[in-house]
PDB file of C-alpha atoms in Angstrom:
ATOM      1  CA  ASN A  92      -9.174 -42.557   7.848  1.00 79.00           C
ATOM      2  CA  SER A  93      -5.756 -40.692   8.998  1.00 91.00           C
ATOM      3  CA  VAL A  94      -4.686 -39.944   5.344  1.00 93.00           C
ATOM      4  CA  ARG A  95      -8.579 -38.376   4.737  1.00 93.00           C
ATOM      5  CA  HIS A  96      -8.010 -36.453   8.068  1.00 93.00           C
ATOM      6  CA  TYR A  97      -5.077 -35.128   6.909  1.00 94.00           C
ATOM      7  CA  ASP A  98      -6.620 -33.997   3.663  1.00 95.00           C
ATOM      8  CA  ASN A  99      -9.528 -32.884   4.499  1.00 96.00           C
ATOM      9  CA  LYS A 100      -7.600 -29.974   6.451  1.00 95.00           C
ATOM     10  CA  PHE A 101      -6.404 -28.231   3.097  1.00 96.00           C
ATOM     11  CA  LYS A 102     -10.371 -28.404   2.120  1.00 95.00           C
ATOM     12  CA  LEU A 103     -11.518 -27.611   5.378  1.00 97.00           C
ATOM     13  CA  ARG A 104      -9.828 -25.367   6.764  1.00 97.00           C
ATOM     14  CA  TRP A 105      -9.232 -22.122   5.702  1.00 97.00           C
ATOM     15  CA  GLU A 106      -4.916 -20.887   7.251  1.00 96.00           C
ATOM     16  CA  LYS A 107      -4.442 -24.425   5.796  1.00 97.00           C
ATOM     17  CA  ASN A 108      -6.763 -23.703   2.257  1.00 98.00           C
ATOM     18  CA  ILE A 109      -4.892 -20.467   1.860  1.00 97.00           C
ATOM     19  CA  LYS A 110      -1.651 -22.330   1.637  1.00 96.00           C
ATOM     20  CA  HIS A 111      -2.379 -24.924  -0.844  1.00 98.00           C
ATOM     21  CA  ARG A 112      -4.265 -23.000  -2.931  1.00 98.00           C
ATOM     22  CA  GLU A 113      -0.903 -20.900  -2.882  1.00 98.00           C
ATOM     23  CA  GLN A 114       0.855 -23.557  -4.265  1.00 98.00           C
ATOM     24  CA  ILE A 115      -1.312 -24.251  -6.899  1.00 98.00           C
ATOM     25  CA  LEU A 116      -0.926 -20.914  -8.232  1.00 98.00           C
ATOM     26  CA  PHE A 117       2.696 -21.452  -8.118  1.00 98.00           C
ATOM     27  CA  ILE A 118       3.102 -24.555  -9.335  1.00 98.00           C
ATOM     28  CA  ARG A 119       0.774 -23.370 -12.691  1.00 98.00           C
ATOM     29  CA  LYS A 120       3.226 -21.055 -13.491  1.00 97.00           C
ATOM     30  CA  TYR A 121       6.172 -23.397 -13.927  1.00 98.00           C
ATOM     31  CA  ILE A 122       4.493 -26.611 -14.909  1.00 98.00           C
ATOM     32  CA  LYS A 123       3.636 -27.815 -18.273  1.00 97.00           C
ATOM     33  CA  GLU A 124       1.551 -30.757 -19.552  1.00 96.00           C
ATOM     34  CA  TRP A 125       4.522 -32.054 -21.464  1.00 97.00           C
ATOM     35  CA  MET A 126       6.781 -32.840 -18.273  1.00 98.00           C
ATOM     36  CA  TYR A 127       7.504 -35.526 -16.333  1.00 98.00           C
ATOM     37  CA  TRP A 128       6.258 -34.367 -13.203  1.00 98.00           C
ATOM     38  CA  CYS A 129       7.668 -36.360  -9.879  1.00 98.00           C
ATOM     39  CA  ASP A 130       5.607 -35.021  -6.569  1.00 98.00           C
ATOM     40  CA  CYS A 131       7.491 -36.014  -3.668  1.00 97.00           C
ATOM     41  CA  PRO A 132       6.216 -36.751  -1.319  1.00 97.00           C
ATOM     42  CA  ILE A 133       2.718 -36.980  -2.891  1.00 97.00           C
ATOM     43  CA  GLY A 134       1.055 -37.264   0.829  1.00 96.00           C
ATOM     44  CA  SER A 135      -2.695 -36.799  -0.213  1.00 96.00           C
ATOM     45  CA  GLY A 136      -2.208 -36.189  -3.757  1.00 97.00           C
ATOM     46  CA  ARG A 137      -4.064 -33.087  -3.132  1.00 97.00           C
ATOM     47  CA  LEU A 138      -1.597 -30.960  -5.988  1.00 97.00           C
ATOM     48  CA  MET A 139      -2.511 -33.599  -8.503  1.00 96.00           C
ATOM     49  CA  ASP A 140      -5.886 -33.905  -7.844  1.00 96.00           C
ATOM     50  CA  GLU A 141      -6.112 -30.057  -9.282  1.00 96.00           C
ATOM     51  CA  LEU A 142      -2.989 -30.385 -11.653  1.00 96.00           C
ATOM     52  CA  ARG A 143      -1.724 -33.073 -13.895  1.00 93.00           C
ATOM     53  CA  THR A 144       0.694 -33.920 -16.731  1.00 96.00           C
ATOM     54  CA  GLU A 145       1.258 -36.354 -19.487  1.00 94.00           C
ATOM     55  CA  ASN A 146       3.951 -38.244 -17.011  1.00 97.00           C
ATOM     56  CA  PHE A 147       3.478 -38.289 -13.834  1.00 97.00           C
ATOM     57  CA  LEU A 148       4.768 -39.767 -10.241  1.00 98.00           C
ATOM     58  CA  GLY A 149       4.218 -39.700  -7.048  1.00 98.00           C
ATOM     59  CA  ILE A 150       6.239 -41.085  -4.575  1.00 98.00           C
ATOM     60  CA  ASP A 151       6.017 -41.090  -0.850  1.00 97.00           C
ATOM     61  CA  VAL A 152       7.076 -43.454   2.021  1.00 96.00           C
ATOM     62  CA  SER A 153       3.691 -44.150   3.231  1.00 96.00           C
ATOM     63  CA  GLY A 154       2.281 -47.383   1.977  1.00 95.00           C
ATOM     64  CA  SER A 155      -1.237 -46.007   3.236  1.00 95.00           C
ATOM     65  CA  PHE A 156      -0.410 -42.750   1.282  1.00 96.00           C
ATOM     66  CA  ILE A 157       0.860 -44.935  -2.463  1.00 97.00           C
ATOM     67  CA  GLU A 158      -2.946 -47.106  -1.738  1.00 96.00           C
ATOM     68  CA  TYR A 159      -4.646 -43.490  -1.519  1.00 96.00           C
ATOM     69  CA  ASN A 160      -3.165 -42.327  -4.693  1.00 96.00           C
ATOM     70  CA  GLN A 161      -3.310 -45.860  -6.505  1.00 96.00           C
ATOM     71  CA  GLU A 162      -6.807 -45.884  -6.000  1.00 95.00           C
ATOM     72  CA  LYS A 163      -7.629 -42.755  -7.940  1.00 94.00           C
ATOM     73  CA  GLY A 164      -5.325 -43.609 -10.854  1.00 93.00           C
ATOM     74  CA  VAL A 165      -2.177 -41.898  -9.857  1.00 96.00           C
ATOM     75  CA  LYS A 166       1.133 -43.809 -10.557  1.00 96.00           C
ATOM     76  CA  CYS A 167       3.010 -43.858  -7.353  1.00 96.00           C
ATOM     77  CA  ILE A 168       6.357 -45.411  -5.788  1.00 97.00           C
ATOM     78  CA  LYS A 169       7.582 -46.550  -2.356  1.00 97.00           C
ATOM     79  CA  GLU A 170      10.215 -44.937  -1.501  1.00 97.00           C
ATOM     80  CA  ASP A 171      11.995 -43.137   1.167  1.00 96.00           C
ATOM     81  CA  ILE A 172      12.741 -39.356   0.007  1.00 96.00           C
ATOM     82  CA  PHE A 173      16.446 -39.720   0.579  1.00 97.00           C
ATOM     83  CA  ASN A 174      16.506 -42.281  -2.337  1.00 97.00           C
ATOM     84  CA  VAL A 175      15.256 -39.544  -4.698  1.00 97.00           C
ATOM     85  CA  GLY A 176      18.212 -39.124  -6.377  1.00 96.00           C
ATOM     86  CA  SER A 177      20.190 -41.940  -7.143  1.00 96.00           C
ATOM     87  CA  ARG A 178      17.178 -43.687  -8.011  1.00 97.00           C
ATOM     88  CA  PHE A 179      16.184 -41.085 -10.422  1.00 97.00           C
ATOM     89  CA  PRO A 180      19.249 -39.677 -12.108  1.00 97.00           C
ATOM     90  CA  CYS A 181      17.997 -36.697 -14.378  1.00 97.00           C
ATOM     91  CA  GLU A 182      14.880 -38.141 -15.465  1.00 97.00           C
ATOM     92  CA  PHE A 183      12.471 -35.701 -14.274  1.00 98.00           C
ATOM     93  CA  ASP A 184      10.972 -32.700 -16.034  1.00 98.00           C
ATOM     94  CA  ILE A 185       9.759 -30.735 -13.118  1.00 98.00           C
ATOM     95  CA  LEU A 186       9.611 -32.085  -9.171  1.00 98.00           C
ATOM     96  CA  SER A 187       8.109 -30.378  -6.406  1.00 98.00           C
ATOM     97  CA  SER A 188       8.008 -31.198  -2.582  1.00 98.00           C
ATOM     98  CA  LEU A 189       6.052 -29.242  -0.725  1.00 97.00           C
ATOM     99  CA  HIS A 190       4.962 -29.269   3.219  1.00 92.00           C
ATOM    100  CA  THR A 191       8.129 -31.393   3.895  1.00 93.00           C
ATOM    101  CA  ILE A 192      10.969 -30.599   4.672  1.00 91.00           C
ATOM    102  CA  PHE A 193      10.632 -28.598   7.927  1.00 89.00           C
ATOM    103  CA  ALA A 194      10.713 -32.002   9.284  1.00 87.00           C
ATOM    104  CA  PHE A 195      13.852 -33.252   8.596  1.00 91.00           C
ATOM    105  CA  THR A 196      17.382 -31.421   9.862  1.00 88.00           C
ATOM    106  CA  GLU A 197      19.434 -32.739   6.907  1.00 92.00           C
ATOM    107  CA  TYR A 198      16.780 -31.069   4.307  1.00 94.00           C
ATOM    108  CA  ARG A 199      20.094 -29.744   2.143  1.00 95.00           C
ATOM    109  CA  LYS A 200      20.823 -33.789   1.560  1.00 96.00           C
ATOM    110  CA  ILE A 201      16.982 -33.968   0.440  1.00 97.00           C
ATOM    111  CA  LEU A 202      17.576 -31.077  -1.622  1.00 97.00           C
ATOM    112  CA  GLU A 203      20.646 -31.812  -3.468  1.00 97.00           C
ATOM    113  CA  GLY A 204      19.164 -35.613  -4.432  1.00 98.00           C
ATOM    114  CA  PHE A 205      16.318 -33.669  -5.948  1.00 98.00           C
ATOM    115  CA  ILE A 206      18.359 -31.392  -7.782  1.00 98.00           C
ATOM    116  CA  TYR A 207      19.759 -34.942  -9.212  1.00 98.00           C
ATOM    117  CA  SER A 208      17.092 -36.084 -10.133  1.00 98.00           C
ATOM    118  CA  LEU A 209      16.337 -33.085 -12.420  1.00 98.00           C
ATOM    119  CA  LYS A 210      16.771 -33.353 -15.744  1.00 98.00           C
ATOM    120  CA  LYS A 211      19.335 -30.098 -17.405  1.00 98.00           C
ATOM    121  CA  GLY A 212      16.351 -27.409 -17.168  1.00 98.00           C
ATOM    122  CA  GLY A 213      14.581 -29.153 -15.356  1.00 98.00           C
ATOM    123  CA  ILE A 214      12.556 -26.673 -12.233  1.00 98.00           C
ATOM    124  CA  LEU A 215      11.989 -27.845  -8.505  1.00 98.00           C
ATOM    125  CA  ILE A 216       9.297 -26.356  -6.933  1.00 98.00           C
ATOM    126  CA  VAL A 217       9.947 -27.252  -3.859  1.00 98.00           C
ATOM    127  CA  ASP A 218       8.712 -24.855   0.199  1.00 97.00           C
ATOM    128  CA  ILE A 219      12.142 -23.773   3.053  1.00 96.00           C
ATOM    129  CA  VAL A 220      11.703 -22.742   6.599  1.00 93.00           C
ATOM    130  CA  ASN A 221      12.285 -18.829   7.196  1.00 94.00           C
ATOM    131  CA  LYS A 222      14.852 -18.376   9.234  1.00 90.00           C
ATOM    132  CA  GLU A 223      13.684 -15.335   9.725  1.00 89.00           C
ATOM    133  CA  HIS A 224      10.408 -15.880  11.003  1.00 88.00           C
ATOM    134  CA  GLN A 225      11.874 -18.742  13.601  1.00 82.00           C
ATOM    135  CA  GLU A 226      13.962 -15.779  15.085  1.00 77.00           C
ATOM    136  CA  GLN A 227      10.556 -14.412  15.995  1.00 74.00           C
ATOM    137  CA  THR A 228       9.310 -17.581  17.470  1.00 68.00           C
ATOM    138  CA  MET A 229      11.815 -18.187  20.590  1.00 59.00           C
ATOM    139  CA  PRO A 230       9.957 -21.706  22.081  1.00 58.00           C
ATOM    140  CA  PHE A 231      11.449 -23.006  19.010  1.00 53.00           C
ATOM    141  CA  LYS A 232      14.802 -21.606  19.344  1.00 56.00           C
ATOM    142  CA  ILE A 233      14.882 -22.407  23.133  1.00 53.00           C
ATOM    143  CA  ASN A 234      14.347 -26.353  22.241  1.00 56.00           C
ATOM    144  CA  GLN A 235      17.042 -26.097  19.685  1.00 52.00           C
ATOM    145  CA  MET A 236      19.178 -24.819  22.274  1.00 53.00           C
ATOM    146  CA  ILE A 237      17.877 -27.263  25.073  1.00 52.00           C
ATOM    147  CA  LEU A 238      18.219 -30.268  22.292  1.00 54.00           C
ATOM    148  CA  GLY A 239      22.304 -29.125  21.947  1.00 54.00           C
ATOM    149  CA  ASN A 240      22.104 -28.038  18.132  1.00 53.00           C
ATOM    150  CA  SER A 241      25.016 -25.341  17.479  1.00 51.00           C
ATOM    151  CA  ASP A 242      22.329 -23.671  15.058  1.00 56.00           C
ATOM    152  CA  PRO A 243      19.497 -22.944  16.843  1.00 52.00           C
ATOM    153  CA  PHE A 244      17.851 -22.382  13.447  1.00 58.00           C
ATOM    154  CA  PRO A 245      19.105 -26.189  11.586  1.00 65.00           C
ATOM    155  CA  ILE A 246      16.121 -26.432   9.512  1.00 78.00           C
ATOM    156  CA  GLY A 247      15.868 -22.418   7.996  1.00 89.00           C
ATOM    157  CA  MET A 248      17.676 -20.387   5.425  1.00 94.00           C
ATOM    158  CA  THR A 249      17.628 -16.520   4.906  1.00 93.00           C
ATOM    159  CA  LYS A 250      16.661 -15.439   1.419  1.00 95.00           C
ATOM    160  CA  ASP A 251      20.207 -14.647   0.552  1.00 96.00           C
ATOM    161  CA  GLU A 252      20.909 -17.874   1.818  1.00 96.00           C
ATOM    162  CA  ILE A 253      18.569 -19.741  -0.467  1.00 97.00           C
ATOM    163  CA  LEU A 254      20.660 -18.094  -3.480  1.00 98.00           C
ATOM    164  CA  GLN A 255      23.894 -19.371  -2.548  1.00 98.00           C
ATOM    165  CA  PHE A 256      22.890 -22.936  -1.971  1.00 98.00           C
ATOM    166  CA  PHE A 257      20.908 -23.189  -5.150  1.00 98.00           C
ATOM    167  CA  GLN A 258      24.107 -21.029  -6.742  1.00 98.00           C
ATOM    168  CA  ALA A 259      26.621 -23.484  -5.289  1.00 98.00           C
ATOM    169  CA  LYS A 260      24.755 -26.038  -6.650  1.00 97.00           C
ATOM    170  CA  ASN A 261      24.663 -25.359 -10.496  1.00 97.00           C
ATOM    171  CA  CYS A 262      20.820 -23.930 -10.349  1.00 98.00           C
ATOM    172  CA  ASP A 263      19.390 -20.846 -11.437  1.00 98.00           C
ATOM    173  CA  VAL A 264      16.737 -19.691  -8.588  1.00 98.00           C
ATOM    174  CA  LEU A 265      13.784 -18.661 -10.908  1.00 98.00           C
ATOM    175  CA  GLU A 266      11.169 -17.019  -7.892  1.00 98.00           C
ATOM    176  CA  ARG A 267      11.498 -16.794  -3.880  1.00 97.00           C
ATOM    177  CA  CYS A 268       8.118 -15.655  -2.583  1.00 96.00           C
ATOM    178  CA  ALA A 269       7.161 -15.815   0.804  1.00 96.00           C
ATOM    179  CA  HIS A 270       4.743 -17.986   2.111  1.00 97.00           C
ATOM    180  CA  ASP A 271       2.415 -19.249   4.487  1.00 95.00           C
ATOM    181  CA  CYS A 272       1.049 -16.369   7.049  1.00 94.00           C
ATOM    182  CA  TRP A 273      -1.557 -17.681   8.292  1.00 94.00           C
ATOM    183  CA  ASP A 274      -0.645 -21.419   9.685  1.00 91.00           C
ATOM    184  CA  ASN A 275       2.186 -21.102  11.790  1.00 83.00           C
ATOM    185  CA  ASP A 276       3.484 -20.841  15.638  1.00 77.00           C
ATOM    186  CA  LEU A 277       1.996 -17.834  16.172  1.00 79.00           C
ATOM    187  CA  LYS A 278      -0.831 -17.833  15.290  1.00 85.00           C
ATOM    188  CA  VAL A 279      -1.202 -21.503  16.955  1.00 82.00           C
ATOM    189  CA  ARG A 280      -0.307 -20.294  20.306  1.00 80.00           C
ATOM    190  CA  TRP A 281      -2.489 -17.485  19.898  1.00 86.00           C
ATOM    191  CA  ARG A 282      -5.894 -19.151  19.516  1.00 88.00           C
ATOM    192  CA  LYS A 283      -4.989 -21.897  22.352  1.00 87.00           C
ATOM    193  CA  ASN A 284      -4.516 -18.960  24.220  1.00 86.00           C
ATOM    194  CA  VAL A 285      -0.782 -20.409  25.494  1.00 80.00           C
ATOM    195  CA  GLY A 286      -0.641 -18.871  29.398  1.00 81.00           C
ATOM    196  CA  GLY A 287      -4.564 -17.770  29.022  1.00 88.00           C
ATOM    197  CA  SER A 288      -7.440 -18.684  30.419  1.00 92.00           C
ATOM    198  CA  LYS A 289      -9.856 -20.802  29.328  1.00 90.00           C
ATOM    199  CA  ILE A 290     -12.436 -18.324  28.275  1.00 94.00           C
ATOM    200  CA  GLY A 291      -9.258 -16.553  26.683  1.00 93.00           C
ATOM    201  CA  ARG A 292      -9.096 -20.111  24.499  1.00 92.00           C
ATOM    202  CA  ARG A 293     -12.594 -20.362  24.314  1.00 94.00           C
ATOM    203  CA  VAL A 294     -13.370 -17.102  22.461  1.00 95.00           C
ATOM    204  CA  LYS A 295     -10.327 -17.276  20.353  1.00 94.00           C
ATOM    205  CA  SER A 296     -11.807 -20.779  19.484  1.00 93.00           C
ATOM    206  CA  ILE A 297     -15.152 -19.340  18.680  1.00 95.00           C
ATOM    207  CA  ILE A 298     -13.245 -16.265  16.097  1.00 96.00           C
ATOM    208  CA  TRP A 299     -11.159 -18.891  14.479  1.00 96.00           C
ATOM    209  CA  ARG A 300     -14.483 -21.022  13.526  1.00 96.00           C
ATOM    210  CA  ARG A 301     -16.733 -18.031  12.163  1.00 97.00           C
ATOM    211  CA  VAL A 302     -13.366 -17.202  10.325  1.00 97.00           C
ATOM    212  CA  ASN A 303     -13.426 -20.033   8.774  1.00 97.00           C
ATOM    213  CA  LYS A 304     -17.163 -20.513   7.906  1.00 97.00           C
ATOM    214  CA  ALA A 305     -17.144 -16.996   6.402  1.00 98.00           C
ATOM    215  CA  TYR A 306     -14.209 -17.851   4.372  1.00 98.00           C
ATOM    216  CA  PHE A 307     -15.477 -21.422   2.593  1.00 98.00           C
ATOM    217  CA  GLY A 308     -19.185 -19.462   2.986  1.00 97.00           C
ATOM    218  CA  LEU A 309     -18.084 -16.157   1.241  1.00 97.00           C
ATOM    219  CA  ASP A 310     -14.241 -17.307  -1.341  1.00 96.00           C
ATOM    220  CA  LEU A 311     -12.664 -14.821   0.828  1.00 97.00           C
ATOM    221  CA  PHE A 312      -9.014 -16.342  -0.527  1.00 98.00           C
ATOM    222  CA  ASN A 313      -8.517 -13.301  -2.850  1.00 97.00           C
ATOM    223  CA  ILE A 314      -9.095 -10.967   0.308  1.00 97.00           C
ATOM    224  CA  PHE A 315      -6.445 -12.966   2.863  1.00 96.00           C
ATOM    225  CA  HIS A 316      -3.950 -13.462  -0.340  1.00 96.00           C
ATOM    226  CA  ASN A 317      -4.158  -9.886  -1.678  1.00 96.00           C
ATOM    227  CA  PHE A 318      -3.941  -8.815   2.385  1.00 95.00           C
ATOM    228  CA  GLU A 319      -0.350 -10.902   2.209  1.00 95.00           C
ATOM    229  CA  LYS A 320       1.442  -8.180  -0.552  1.00 92.00           C
ATOM    230  CA  GLY A 321       3.747  -5.913   0.919  1.00 89.00           C
ATOM    231  CA  ARG A 322       4.140  -7.566   4.825  1.00 93.00           C
ATOM    232  CA  PRO A 323       7.547  -8.460   5.321  1.00 94.00           C
ATOM    233  CA  ASP A 324       9.569 -11.391   4.683  1.00 94.00           C
ATOM    234  CA  TYR A 325       9.722 -12.684   8.828  1.00 91.00           C
ATOM    235  CA  ARG A 326       5.801 -12.717   8.816  1.00 92.00           C
ATOM    236  CA  PHE A 327       6.405 -15.809   6.460  1.00 94.00           C
ATOM    237  CA  THR A 328       6.870 -19.070   7.720  1.00 93.00           C
ATOM    238  CA  LYS A 329       8.464 -20.388   4.448  1.00 95.00           C
ATOM    239  CA  TYR A 330       9.697 -19.684   1.154  1.00 97.00           C
ATOM    240  CA  LEU A 331       8.192 -21.242  -2.326  1.00 98.00           C
ATOM    241  CA  VAL A 332      11.429 -21.459  -4.397  1.00 98.00           C
ATOM    242  CA  ALA A 333      11.526 -22.229  -7.798  1.00 98.00           C
ATOM    243  CA  ILE A 334      14.651 -23.071  -9.376  1.00 98.00           C
ATOM    244  CA  ARG A 335      16.088 -24.128 -12.279  1.00 98.00           C
ATOM    245  CA  LYS A 336      18.975 -26.699 -13.626  1.00 98.00           C
ATOM    246  CA  ARG A 337      21.321 -25.806 -15.309  1.00 97.00           C
TER     247      ARG A 337
END
């Protein structure tokens, strides 16, 4: 079904599996067994499949995702992401929201709600679109201008803007890590050989599949992960951010 297909993307496609495993490593640095953890939206539950605390809750607006996780024994409720703060004020020790807010132009309201749902000293783990990377992706900028947006990058922040936003919300930024190097529009356009020949597209598709086979067959995660170190931030689609509510 569609839920399993979504889940399998992070297990069977190398560019998404790298992202998933890096997110797990990032969360592990901050999560403790005693914490009340909320994953919002929980999606297929890929994070809670590998990490778990004594008290946890999954939130999603999709009934299919809710049912899928409940069958795995995960406590879940159906709720709109914009309502998390009002429904759960000052309740969670840690809240994660990954691969999500890139889809919302009003994502700042979502972040404010997440912060409000945290206890004092609570931690938010979130990925935020990297505005510097967007500046390298002209098709996105052109599309936004056609739509009439005054800000051509309405869902992105620079590293400094991330710091300024959360400090203004009475939070300390613990870490901003450049993230998601391999799964982005530029590489998709390369793989699909946009503007090129069908032969070129087939050759690149074969290369992509062989990299995929080698990645999983030889467990090349550490090689790809270490290759990212030292690369400039604009090469990464997002920032993984950890903040603590004061």
